[in-house]
Amino acid sequence: MQSSSFFSASSRPLTAYGWDDGFAESFAAYAGQDSVPGRVVRVDRGRVDAVVPDGDGVRTVLADTALVATSDPMRVPCTGDWAVIDLGEVGAGRDGVVRALLPRRTAFVRSASSKRSDGQVLAANVDHAVIAVSLAVDLDLGRIERFVSLAWESGAQPLLVLTKADLAGDPDVLAHLVADAETAAPGVRVLAVSATDGDGLDVLTAVLGGGTSVLLGQSGAGKSTLANVLVGEDVQDVRAARDRDGKGRHTTTTRDLLVLPGGGVLIDTPGLRGVGMWDADTGLARAFSDVAELAEECRFHDCAHATEPGCAVLAAIESGALPQRRLESYRKLLRENERIVAKTDARLRAEIRRDWKQKQALGRHMVERKRGARG
């Protein structure tokens, strides 16, 4: 069997796509005469396009995924995955087959549907989760908090990019919008960029110059335009956003992995109309670190931040240090996250039901006490 160090050297052309000694070590168990590592650059109907080493360069192959087919949506091949590809299994319309997927380091996951309990992996092995938000419309701080929570949960570093900054007009207005975004995303870098006049693009290019980044956001956020500027050519279709609401059509229909000329790779994704929470306890704690830090100062460790005495969160809201909107958003996302987790976790579902019954009993007790006092 070839050693991981040997295979790392022979696969050096893949370095530009994120290949390193860690992935080489994971691949060592599969190394064989016909098996090569490849990075998935696109997924389409049971097949993937993947880049594989080819001499001193790389080439793109079409590989069938039937051997790794599964009913678990969290384990299907995804753009950004590293795969074990057997090039000896050539068939009609294919160059090989995917024999296995290497362990993912990170994965950006959302709930596939509010009515189901399935998760959907949008991108794998990502270092930066770039959240694109258009300044052509009013900032939706709640949506920013939702994206940031999922980004932290993925294991990637969130980066908030305010696109179409030229539409803000006055520099003071732009500074105010950036400050609002920073309030909704503590600990996250916020960049205002304009693909029209180039402002901020040099900083963004430098940030994305190493590793893998995924570009996320709603339709009309300017993702395709931004991807074209970063890549240096028109690789994605761009259409005008609707005038009435600033929303665009789904110009990107697949998740594509693109090589950036300054280094690194970018996964562009279709516009996301809905981004449901998916088991994001850790991500929520990071996204709402300001609320969590205040909660540690509350008198009671199980403070609900409602009417309890000595509540540091409520005190911060009263003083204006914490917006009421932010606490309400935190509660909303927590409830949503609990519901989706409860659908897949019977134990947690029982705990939530038990907690609800206890609260009902306490409520009845308080009502009876009030009635007794009146009597």
mmCIF file of C-alpha atoms in Angstrom:
data_model
loop_
_atom_site.group_PDB
_atom_site.id
_atom_site.type_symbol
_atom_site.label_atom_id
_atom_site.label_comp_id
_atom_site.label_asym_id
_atom_site.label_seq_id
_atom_site.Cartn_x
_atom_site.Cartn_y
_atom_site.Cartn_z
ATOM 1 C CA MET A 1 0.000 0.000 0.000
ATOM 2 C CA GLN A 2 1.276 3.455 -0.807
ATOM 3 C CA SER A 3 2.063 5.636 2.188
ATOM 4 C CA SER A 4 0.113 8.813 2.830
ATOM 5 C CA SER A 5 3.269 10.900 2.375
ATOM 6 C CA PHE A 6 3.889 9.341 -1.046
ATOM 7 C CA PHE A 7 0.307 9.869 -2.121
ATOM 8 C CA SER A 8 0.357 13.438 -0.852
ATOM 9 C CA ALA A 9 3.300 14.105 -3.165
ATOM 10 C CA SER A 10 1.745 12.375 -6.183
ATOM 11 C CA SER A 11 -1.476 14.295 -5.629
ATOM 12 C CA ARG A 12 0.251 17.657 -5.335
ATOM 13 C CA PRO A 13 -1.755 19.125 -8.262
ATOM 14 C CA LEU A 14 -4.818 18.877 -5.993
ATOM 15 C CA THR A 15 -3.235 21.244 -3.458
ATOM 16 C CA ALA A 16 -4.880 24.185 -5.216
ATOM 17 C CA TYR A 17 -8.214 22.524 -4.445
ATOM 18 C CA GLY A 18 -7.491 22.089 -0.723
ATOM 19 C CA TRP A 19 -5.707 18.727 -0.641
ATOM 20 C CA ASP A 20 -3.325 18.325 2.311
ATOM 21 C CA ASP A 21 -1.566 15.681 4.392
ATOM 22 C CA GLY A 22 -4.654 15.180 6.550
ATOM 23 C CA PHE A 23 -6.803 14.169 3.605
ATOM 24 C CA ALA A 24 -3.899 12.106 2.239
ATOM 25 C CA GLU A 25 -3.790 10.162 5.494
ATOM 26 C CA SER A 26 -7.526 9.476 5.277
ATOM 27 C CA PHE A 27 -7.102 8.294 1.683
ATOM 28 C CA ALA A 28 -4.184 5.948 2.439
ATOM 29 C CA ALA A 29 -6.499 3.057 3.322
ATOM 30 C CA TYR A 30 -8.058 3.220 -0.156
ATOM 31 C CA ALA A 31 -4.926 3.757 -2.241
ATOM 32 C CA GLY A 32 -4.709 1.246 -5.063
ATOM 33 C CA GLN A 33 -3.822 0.879 -8.700
ATOM 34 C CA ASP A 34 -7.010 2.448 -10.044
ATOM 35 C CA SER A 35 -8.204 4.515 -7.045
ATOM 36 C CA VAL A 36 -7.380 8.212 -6.923
ATOM 37 C CA PRO A 37 -8.556 11.051 -4.708
ATOM 38 C CA GLY A 38 -10.847 13.604 -6.252
ATOM 39 C CA ARG A 39 -12.707 16.661 -5.074
ATOM 40 C CA VAL A 40 -16.367 16.941 -5.995
ATOM 41 C CA VAL A 41 -16.941 20.169 -7.912
ATOM 42 C CA ARG A 42 -20.562 19.506 -8.889
ATOM 43 C CA VAL A 43 -23.335 16.996 -8.132
ATOM 44 C CA ASP A 44 -26.064 16.166 -10.609
ATOM 45 C CA ARG A 45 -28.558 13.263 -10.587
ATOM 46 C CA GLY A 46 -26.518 10.437 -9.149
ATOM 47 C CA ARG A 47 -23.257 11.522 -10.717
ATOM 48 C CA VAL A 48 -20.533 13.949 -9.769
ATOM 49 C CA ASP A 49 -17.948 15.989 -11.572
ATOM 50 C CA ALA A 50 -14.662 15.696 -9.695
ATOM 51 C CA VAL A 51 -11.129 16.943 -10.245
ATOM 52 C CA VAL A 52 -8.454 14.244 -10.055
ATOM 53 C CA PRO A 53 -4.666 14.358 -10.489
ATOM 54 C CA ASP A 54 -3.447 13.991 -14.055
ATOM 55 C CA GLY A 55 0.330 14.140 -14.364
ATOM 56 C CA ASP A 56 1.438 17.592 -13.257
ATOM 57 C CA GLY A 57 -2.096 18.934 -13.486
ATOM 58 C CA VAL A 58 -5.695 17.918 -12.929
ATOM 59 C CA ARG A 59 -8.600 16.854 -15.071
ATOM 60 C CA THR A 60 -12.329 16.698 -14.471
ATOM 61 C CA VAL A 61 -14.007 13.292 -14.558
ATOM 62 C CA LEU A 62 -17.632 12.202 -14.421
ATOM 63 C CA ALA A 63 -18.145 9.541 -11.755
ATOM 64 C CA ASP A 64 -21.200 7.488 -10.836
ATOM 65 C CA THR A 65 -22.293 7.533 -7.170
ATOM 66 C CA ALA A 66 -24.386 4.340 -7.098
ATOM 67 C CA LEU A 67 -21.893 2.562 -4.814
ATOM 68 C CA VAL A 68 -22.249 5.237 -2.111
ATOM 69 C CA ALA A 69 -25.983 5.776 -2.586
ATOM 70 C CA THR A 70 -27.847 6.043 0.718
ATOM 71 C CA SER A 71 -31.256 7.051 1.981
ATOM 72 C CA ASP A 72 -29.588 9.334 4.531
ATOM 73 C CA PRO A 73 -29.479 12.824 2.955
ATOM 74 C CA MET A 74 -26.650 13.785 5.300
ATOM 75 C CA ARG A 75 -24.364 11.174 3.737
ATOM 76 C CA VAL A 76 -24.907 11.713 0.028
ATOM 77 C CA PRO A 77 -22.036 13.215 -1.984
ATOM 78 C CA CYS A 78 -21.919 16.990 -1.857
ATOM 79 C CA THR A 79 -19.916 19.721 -3.532
ATOM 80 C CA GLY A 80 -16.676 20.081 -1.599
ATOM 81 C CA ASP A 81 -16.456 16.413 -0.612
ATOM 82 C CA TRP A 82 -13.214 14.514 -1.110
ATOM 83 C CA ALA A 83 -13.933 11.160 -2.718
ATOM 84 C CA VAL A 84 -12.213 7.894 -3.516
ATOM 85 C CA ILE A 85 -12.682 7.458 -7.267
ATOM 86 C CA ASP A 86 -12.061 4.229 -9.117
ATOM 87 C CA LEU A 87 -11.024 5.141 -12.661
ATOM 88 C CA GLY A 88 -10.921 1.467 -13.623
ATOM 89 C CA GLU A 89 -14.729 1.321 -13.603
ATOM 90 C CA VAL A 90 -15.278 3.084 -16.897
ATOM 91 C CA GLY A 91 -18.784 2.753 -18.315
ATOM 92 C CA ALA A 92 -21.294 4.336 -20.648
ATOM 93 C CA GLY A 93 -21.097 8.084 -20.166
ATOM 94 C CA ARG A 94 -18.819 7.885 -17.140
ATOM 95 C CA ASP A 95 -15.115 7.954 -16.360
ATOM 96 C CA GLY A 96 -15.276 6.037 -13.090
ATOM 97 C CA VAL A 97 -17.208 5.443 -9.887
ATOM 98 C CA VAL A 98 -17.124 6.911 -6.385
ATOM 99 C CA ARG A 99 -16.148 4.131 -3.986
ATOM 100 C CA ALA A 100 -16.171 6.156 -0.758
ATOM 101 C CA LEU A 101 -16.225 9.647 0.690
ATOM 102 C CA LEU A 102 -13.420 10.796 2.963
ATOM 103 C CA PRO A 103 -14.495 12.054 6.425
ATOM 104 C CA ARG A 104 -15.773 15.621 6.307
ATOM 105 C CA ARG A 105 -14.046 18.243 8.416
ATOM 106 C CA THR A 106 -16.898 20.716 8.226
ATOM 107 C CA ALA A 107 -20.366 20.729 6.685
ATOM 108 C CA PHE A 108 -22.879 23.534 6.244
ATOM 109 C CA VAL A 109 -26.275 21.960 6.963
ATOM 110 C CA ARG A 110 -29.780 23.363 6.910
ATOM 111 C CA SER A 111 -33.163 21.768 7.526
ATOM 112 C CA ALA A 112 -34.404 20.416 4.212
ATOM 113 C CA SER A 113 -37.987 21.393 5.021
ATOM 114 C CA SER A 114 -39.992 22.776 7.930
ATOM 115 C CA LYS A 115 -42.343 19.789 7.581
ATOM 116 C CA ARG A 116 -39.612 17.136 7.587
ATOM 117 C CA SER A 117 -36.776 16.121 9.861
ATOM 118 C CA ASP A 118 -34.102 15.750 7.177
ATOM 119 C CA GLY A 119 -30.960 17.821 6.983
ATOM 120 C CA GLN A 120 -29.419 18.993 3.732
ATOM 121 C CA VAL A 121 -25.662 19.446 3.364
ATOM 122 C CA LEU A 122 -25.027 22.466 1.156
ATOM 123 C CA ALA A 123 -21.225 22.309 1.147
ATOM 124 C CA ALA A 124 -18.508 20.182 2.728
ATOM 125 C CA ASN A 125 -14.944 20.772 3.928
ATOM 126 C CA VAL A 126 -15.387 24.535 4.019
ATOM 127 C CA ASP A 127 -13.079 26.969 5.851
ATOM 128 C CA HIS A 128 -15.085 30.188 5.337
ATOM 129 C CA ALA A 129 -18.863 30.547 5.156
ATOM 130 C CA VAL A 130 -19.407 33.766 3.202
ATOM 131 C CA ILE A 131 -22.894 35.148 3.836
ATOM 132 C CA ALA A 132 -23.871 37.599 1.107
ATOM 133 C CA VAL A 133 -26.482 40.212 2.058
ATOM 134 C CA SER A 134 -27.670 42.821 -0.431
ATOM 135 C CA LEU A 135 -27.809 46.483 0.532
ATOM 136 C CA ALA A 136 -30.315 47.068 -2.274
ATOM 137 C CA VAL A 137 -33.039 46.220 0.263
ATOM 138 C CA ASP A 138 -33.478 46.770 3.993
ATOM 139 C CA LEU A 139 -31.221 44.648 6.180
ATOM 140 C CA ASP A 140 -32.987 41.607 7.587
ATOM 141 C CA LEU A 141 -31.062 41.209 10.845
ATOM 142 C CA GLY A 142 -33.015 38.103 11.816
ATOM 143 C CA ARG A 143 -31.977 36.353 8.614
ATOM 144 C CA ILE A 144 -28.368 37.355 9.223
ATOM 145 C CA GLU A 145 -28.534 35.803 12.700
ATOM 146 C CA ARG A 146 -30.004 32.625 11.229
ATOM 147 C CA PHE A 147 -27.230 32.278 8.634
ATOM 148 C CA VAL A 148 -24.511 33.090 11.151
ATOM 149 C CA SER A 149 -25.816 30.485 13.614
ATOM 150 C CA LEU A 150 -25.691 27.765 10.958
ATOM 151 C CA ALA A 151 -22.289 28.956 9.783
ATOM 152 C CA TRP A 152 -20.796 28.674 13.276
ATOM 153 C CA GLU A 153 -22.395 25.243 13.673
ATOM 154 C CA SER A 154 -20.814 24.066 10.418
ATOM 155 C CA GLY A 155 -17.332 24.441 11.851
ATOM 156 C CA ALA A 156 -16.410 27.089 9.275
ATOM 157 C CA GLN A 157 -15.508 30.709 10.012
ATOM 158 C CA PRO A 158 -18.450 32.985 9.147
ATOM 159 C CA LEU A 159 -17.815 36.091 7.043
ATOM 160 C CA LEU A 160 -20.610 38.590 6.428
ATOM 161 C CA VAL A 161 -20.363 40.400 3.082
ATOM 162 C CA LEU A 162 -22.695 43.332 2.431
ATOM 163 C CA THR A 163 -22.976 43.463 -1.364
ATOM 164 C CA LYS A 164 -24.012 46.353 -3.632
ATOM 165 C CA ALA A 165 -22.436 48.808 -1.178
ATOM 166 C CA ASP A 166 -22.470 51.492 -3.887
ATOM 167 C CA LEU A 167 -26.266 51.658 -3.500
ATOM 168 C CA ALA A 168 -25.923 52.886 0.098
ATOM 169 C CA GLY A 169 -24.898 56.289 -1.248
ATOM 170 C CA ASP A 170 -23.769 58.327 1.750
ATOM 171 C CA PRO A 171 -20.686 56.915 3.549
ATOM 172 C CA ASP A 172 -22.350 57.610 6.893
ATOM 173 C CA VAL A 173 -25.339 55.509 5.860
ATOM 174 C CA LEU A 174 -23.021 52.668 4.841
ATOM 175 C CA ALA A 175 -21.156 52.893 8.152
ATOM 176 C CA HIS A 176 -24.477 52.690 9.999
ATOM 177 C CA LEU A 177 -25.519 49.594 8.026
ATOM 178 C CA VAL A 178 -22.184 47.914 8.741
ATOM 179 C CA ALA A 179 -22.592 48.705 12.456
ATOM 180 C CA ASP A 180 -26.098 47.190 12.469
ATOM 181 C CA ALA A 181 -24.775 44.035 10.824
ATOM 182 C CA GLU A 182 -21.938 43.808 13.346
ATOM 183 C CA THR A 183 -24.464 44.018 16.179
ATOM 184 C CA ALA A 184 -26.367 41.069 14.683
ATOM 185 C CA ALA A 185 -23.165 39.056 14.196
ATOM 186 C CA PRO A 186 -20.780 39.521 17.143
ATOM 187 C CA GLY A 187 -17.347 38.074 16.509
ATOM 188 C CA VAL A 188 -17.936 37.950 12.741
ATOM 189 C CA ARG A 189 -16.019 40.104 10.302
ATOM 190 C CA VAL A 190 -18.292 42.349 8.215
ATOM 191 C CA LEU A 191 -17.148 43.618 4.812
ATOM 192 C CA ALA A 192 -19.017 46.060 2.582
ATOM 193 C CA VAL A 193 -18.185 45.404 -1.089
ATOM 194 C CA SER A 194 -19.269 46.631 -4.484
ATOM 195 C CA ALA A 195 -18.781 44.612 -7.645
ATOM 196 C CA THR A 196 -19.603 47.795 -9.588
ATOM 197 C CA ASP A 197 -16.820 50.051 -8.326
ATOM 198 C CA GLY A 198 -14.564 47.406 -6.775
ATOM 199 C CA ASP A 199 -14.693 48.713 -3.200
ATOM 200 C CA GLY A 200 -13.765 46.078 -0.619
ATOM 201 C CA LEU A 201 -12.961 43.370 -3.168
ATOM 202 C CA ASP A 202 -9.219 43.428 -2.494
ATOM 203 C CA VAL A 203 -9.809 42.699 1.188
ATOM 204 C CA LEU A 204 -12.315 39.950 0.385
ATOM 205 C CA THR A 205 -9.935 38.354 -2.118
ATOM 206 C CA ALA A 206 -7.174 38.324 0.476
ATOM 207 C CA VAL A 207 -9.428 36.696 3.082
ATOM 208 C CA LEU A 208 -10.535 33.969 0.666
ATOM 209 C CA GLY A 209 -7.041 33.395 -0.698
ATOM 210 C CA GLY A 210 -6.470 30.290 1.399
ATOM 211 C CA GLY A 211 -8.714 27.294 1.829
ATOM 212 C CA THR A 212 -12.282 26.656 0.706
ATOM 213 C CA SER A 213 -15.131 29.158 0.947
ATOM 214 C CA VAL A 214 -18.848 28.714 0.350
ATOM 215 C CA LEU A 215 -20.969 31.628 -0.889
ATOM 216 C CA LEU A 216 -24.435 31.699 0.669
ATOM 217 C CA GLY A 217 -27.415 34.034 0.545
ATOM 218 C CA GLN A 218 -30.828 34.758 -0.888
ATOM 219 C CA SER A 219 -31.574 35.098 -4.572
ATOM 220 C CA GLY A 220 -30.750 38.645 -5.581
ATOM 221 C CA ALA A 221 -27.964 39.030 -3.041
ATOM 222 C CA GLY A 222 -25.440 39.440 -5.843
ATOM 223 C CA LYS A 223 -23.698 36.110 -5.302
ATOM 224 C CA SER A 224 -23.260 35.228 -8.977
ATOM 225 C CA THR A 225 -21.896 38.687 -9.772
ATOM 226 C CA LEU A 226 -19.534 38.436 -6.822
ATOM 227 C CA ALA A 227 -18.408 34.950 -7.880
ATOM 228 C CA ASN A 228 -17.656 36.203 -11.404
ATOM 229 C CA VAL A 229 -15.583 39.103 -10.072
ATOM 230 C CA LEU A 230 -13.637 36.880 -7.682
ATOM 231 C CA VAL A 231 -12.940 34.257 -10.351
ATOM 232 C CA GLY A 232 -12.077 36.908 -12.933
ATOM 233 C CA GLU A 233 -14.442 35.687 -15.643
ATOM 234 C CA ASP A 234 -18.157 35.151 -16.255
ATOM 235 C CA VAL A 235 -18.599 31.653 -14.890
ATOM 236 C CA GLN A 236 -22.092 32.179 -13.475
ATOM 237 C CA ASP A 237 -25.231 33.543 -15.109
ATOM 238 C CA VAL A 238 -26.316 36.950 -13.806
ATOM 239 C CA ARG A 239 -29.804 38.381 -14.082
ATOM 240 C CA ALA A 240 -31.273 41.604 -12.756
ATOM 241 C CA ALA A 241 -33.069 41.556 -9.434
ATOM 242 C CA ARG A 242 -36.777 42.374 -9.412
ATOM 243 C CA ASP A 243 -37.333 46.092 -8.912
ATOM 244 C CA ARG A 244 -40.238 45.708 -6.497
ATOM 245 C CA ASP A 245 -38.454 43.727 -3.810
ATOM 246 C CA GLY A 246 -34.790 43.415 -4.770
ATOM 247 C CA LYS A 247 -35.074 39.637 -5.045
ATOM 248 C CA GLY A 248 -33.568 37.802 -7.959
ATOM 249 C CA ARG A 249 -34.208 34.586 -9.796
ATOM 250 C CA HIS A 250 -32.229 31.422 -9.155
ATOM 251 C CA THR A 251 -29.428 32.239 -11.599
ATOM 252 C CA THR A 252 -27.209 29.550 -10.061
ATOM 253 C CA THR A 253 -28.932 26.164 -10.150
ATOM 254 C CA THR A 254 -26.136 23.905 -8.932
ATOM 255 C CA ARG A 255 -23.439 24.149 -6.285
ATOM 256 C CA ASP A 256 -20.212 24.675 -8.206
ATOM 257 C CA LEU A 257 -16.645 24.670 -6.907
ATOM 258 C CA LEU A 258 -14.567 27.358 -8.622
ATOM 259 C CA VAL A 259 -10.815 27.984 -8.446
ATOM 260 C CA LEU A 260 -9.853 31.524 -7.436
ATOM 261 C CA PRO A 261 -6.883 33.074 -9.289
ATOM 262 C CA GLY A 262 -5.428 34.448 -6.047
ATOM 263 C CA GLY A 263 -5.571 31.057 -4.343
ATOM 264 C CA GLY A 264 -8.305 29.072 -2.675
ATOM 265 C CA VAL A 265 -11.560 27.741 -4.074
ATOM 266 C CA LEU A 266 -15.117 29.036 -3.884
ATOM 267 C CA ILE A 267 -18.353 27.026 -3.776
ATOM 268 C CA ASP A 268 -21.192 29.084 -5.232
ATOM 269 C CA THR A 269 -24.694 27.995 -4.237
ATOM 270 C CA PRO A 270 -28.199 28.654 -5.554
ATOM 271 C CA GLY A 271 -30.168 31.395 -3.826
ATOM 272 C CA LEU A 272 -31.742 30.130 -0.616
ATOM 273 C CA ARG A 273 -35.353 31.149 -0.075
ATOM 274 C CA GLY A 274 -35.539 29.300 3.225
ATOM 275 C CA VAL A 275 -32.795 28.435 5.696
ATOM 276 C CA GLY A 276 -34.161 26.199 8.434
ATOM 277 C CA MET A 277 -32.234 25.543 11.626
ATOM 278 C CA TRP A 278 -30.599 22.139 11.991
ATOM 279 C CA ASP A 279 -29.316 20.978 15.390
ATOM 280 C CA ALA A 280 -27.429 24.249 15.881
ATOM 281 C CA ASP A 281 -27.086 24.555 19.656
ATOM 282 C CA THR A 282 -23.400 25.413 19.478
ATOM 283 C CA GLY A 283 -23.899 27.761 16.548
ATOM 284 C CA LEU A 284 -26.667 29.646 18.355
ATOM 285 C CA ALA A 285 -24.466 30.044 21.423
ATOM 286 C CA ARG A 286 -21.730 31.566 19.242
ATOM 287 C CA ALA A 287 -24.103 33.743 17.196
ATOM 288 C CA PHE A 288 -25.738 35.107 20.350
ATOM 289 C CA SER A 289 -22.620 35.228 22.503
ATOM 290 C CA ASP A 290 -23.666 38.655 23.826
ATOM 291 C CA VAL A 291 -26.913 37.217 25.196
ATOM 292 C CA ALA A 292 -25.102 34.162 26.573
ATOM 293 C CA GLU A 293 -22.511 36.310 28.377
ATOM 294 C CA LEU A 294 -25.229 38.449 29.960
ATOM 295 C CA ALA A 295 -27.148 35.325 31.001
ATOM 296 C CA GLU A 296 -24.167 34.182 33.063
ATOM 297 C CA GLU A 297 -24.697 37.228 35.297
ATOM 298 C CA CYS A 298 -28.371 36.463 35.973
ATOM 299 C CA ARG A 299 -29.297 35.664 39.583
ATOM 300 C CA PHE A 300 -30.831 32.316 38.630
ATOM 301 C CA HIS A 301 -28.927 29.850 36.451
ATOM 302 C CA ASP A 302 -32.153 28.772 34.691
ATOM 303 C CA CYS A 303 -33.367 32.318 34.137
ATOM 304 C CA ALA A 304 -35.824 32.562 31.253
ATOM 305 C CA HIS A 305 -35.188 36.311 30.867
ATOM 306 C CA ALA A 306 -38.902 37.032 31.227
ATOM 307 C CA THR A 307 -39.870 38.460 34.616
ATOM 308 C CA GLU A 308 -37.244 37.008 36.951
ATOM 309 C CA PRO A 309 -35.596 39.348 39.467
ATOM 310 C CA GLY A 310 -31.895 39.928 38.987
ATOM 311 C CA CYS A 311 -32.014 39.172 35.250
ATOM 312 C CA ALA A 312 -28.946 40.697 33.602
ATOM 313 C CA VAL A 313 -30.432 40.244 30.120
ATOM 314 C CA LEU A 314 -33.545 42.266 30.927
ATOM 315 C CA ALA A 315 -31.396 44.893 32.631
ATOM 316 C CA ALA A 316 -29.307 45.219 29.468
ATOM 317 C CA ILE A 317 -32.460 45.637 27.382
ATOM 318 C CA GLU A 318 -33.780 48.289 29.749
ATOM 319 C CA SER A 319 -30.498 50.207 29.586
ATOM 320 C CA GLY A 320 -30.384 49.952 25.806
ATOM 321 C CA ALA A 321 -27.203 47.859 25.791
ATOM 322 C CA LEU A 322 -29.073 44.928 24.200
ATOM 323 C CA PRO A 323 -31.869 45.371 21.624
ATOM 324 C CA GLN A 324 -35.175 43.728 22.539
ATOM 325 C CA ARG A 325 -35.308 42.450 18.964
ATOM 326 C CA ARG A 326 -32.143 40.448 19.517
ATOM 327 C CA LEU A 327 -33.526 38.557 22.511
ATOM 328 C CA GLU A 328 -36.729 37.810 20.613
ATOM 329 C CA SER A 329 -34.730 36.518 17.641
ATOM 330 C CA TYR A 330 -32.664 34.311 19.952
ATOM 331 C CA ARG A 331 -35.811 32.812 21.480
ATOM 332 C CA LYS A 332 -37.360 32.232 18.060
ATOM 333 C CA LEU A 333 -34.323 30.392 16.699
ATOM 334 C CA LEU A 334 -33.967 28.359 19.902
ATOM 335 C CA ARG A 335 -37.592 27.205 19.630
ATOM 336 C CA GLU A 336 -37.173 26.322 15.972
ATOM 337 C CA ASN A 337 -33.976 24.433 16.688
ATOM 338 C CA GLU A 338 -35.620 22.494 19.521
ATOM 339 C CA ARG A 339 -38.474 21.463 17.254
ATOM 340 C CA ILE A 340 -36.211 20.124 14.520
ATOM 341 C CA VAL A 341 -34.000 18.288 16.999
ATOM 342 C CA ALA A 342 -37.049 16.821 18.749
ATOM 343 C CA LYS A 343 -38.199 15.333 15.445
ATOM 344 C CA THR A 344 -35.047 13.255 15.282
ATOM 345 C CA ASP A 345 -34.340 12.696 18.984
ATOM 346 C CA ALA A 346 -36.950 10.751 20.947
ATOM 347 C CA ARG A 347 -35.188 11.388 24.264
ATOM 348 C CA LEU A 348 -35.137 15.141 23.770
ATOM 349 C CA ARG A 349 -38.737 15.009 22.591
ATOM 350 C CA ALA A 350 -39.690 13.364 25.910
ATOM 351 C CA GLU A 351 -37.730 15.974 27.873
ATOM 352 C CA ILE A 352 -39.474 18.846 26.083
ATOM 353 C CA ARG A 353 -42.859 17.235 26.697
ATOM 354 C CA ARG A 354 -42.020 16.718 30.396
ATOM 355 C CA ASP A 355 -40.822 20.316 30.741
ATOM 356 C CA TRP A 356 -44.016 21.565 29.103
ATOM 357 C CA LYS A 357 -46.174 19.554 31.532
ATOM 358 C CA GLN A 358 -44.241 20.970 34.477
ATOM 359 C CA LYS A 359 -44.821 24.507 33.229
ATOM 360 C CA GLN A 360 -48.526 23.770 32.772
ATOM 361 C CA ALA A 361 -48.747 22.436 36.325
ATOM 362 C CA LEU A 362 -46.931 25.493 37.667
ATOM 363 C CA GLY A 363 -49.275 27.758 35.734
ATOM 364 C CA ARG A 364 -52.345 26.041 37.201
ATOM 365 C CA HIS A 365 -50.832 26.310 40.676
ATOM 366 C CA MET A 366 -50.264 30.057 40.300
ATOM 367 C CA VAL A 367 -53.808 30.572 39.042
ATOM 368 C CA GLU A 368 -55.184 28.681 42.042
ATOM 369 C CA ARG A 369 -53.047 30.760 44.400
ATOM 370 C CA LYS A 370 -54.343 33.987 42.893
ATOM 371 C CA ARG A 371 -57.931 32.775 43.192
ATOM 372 C CA GLY A 372 -57.310 31.824 46.817
ATOM 373 C CA ALA A 373 -55.850 35.240 47.579
ATOM 374 C CA ARG A 374 -58.867 36.945 46.088
ATOM 375 C CA GLY A 375 -61.172 34.758 48.143
#
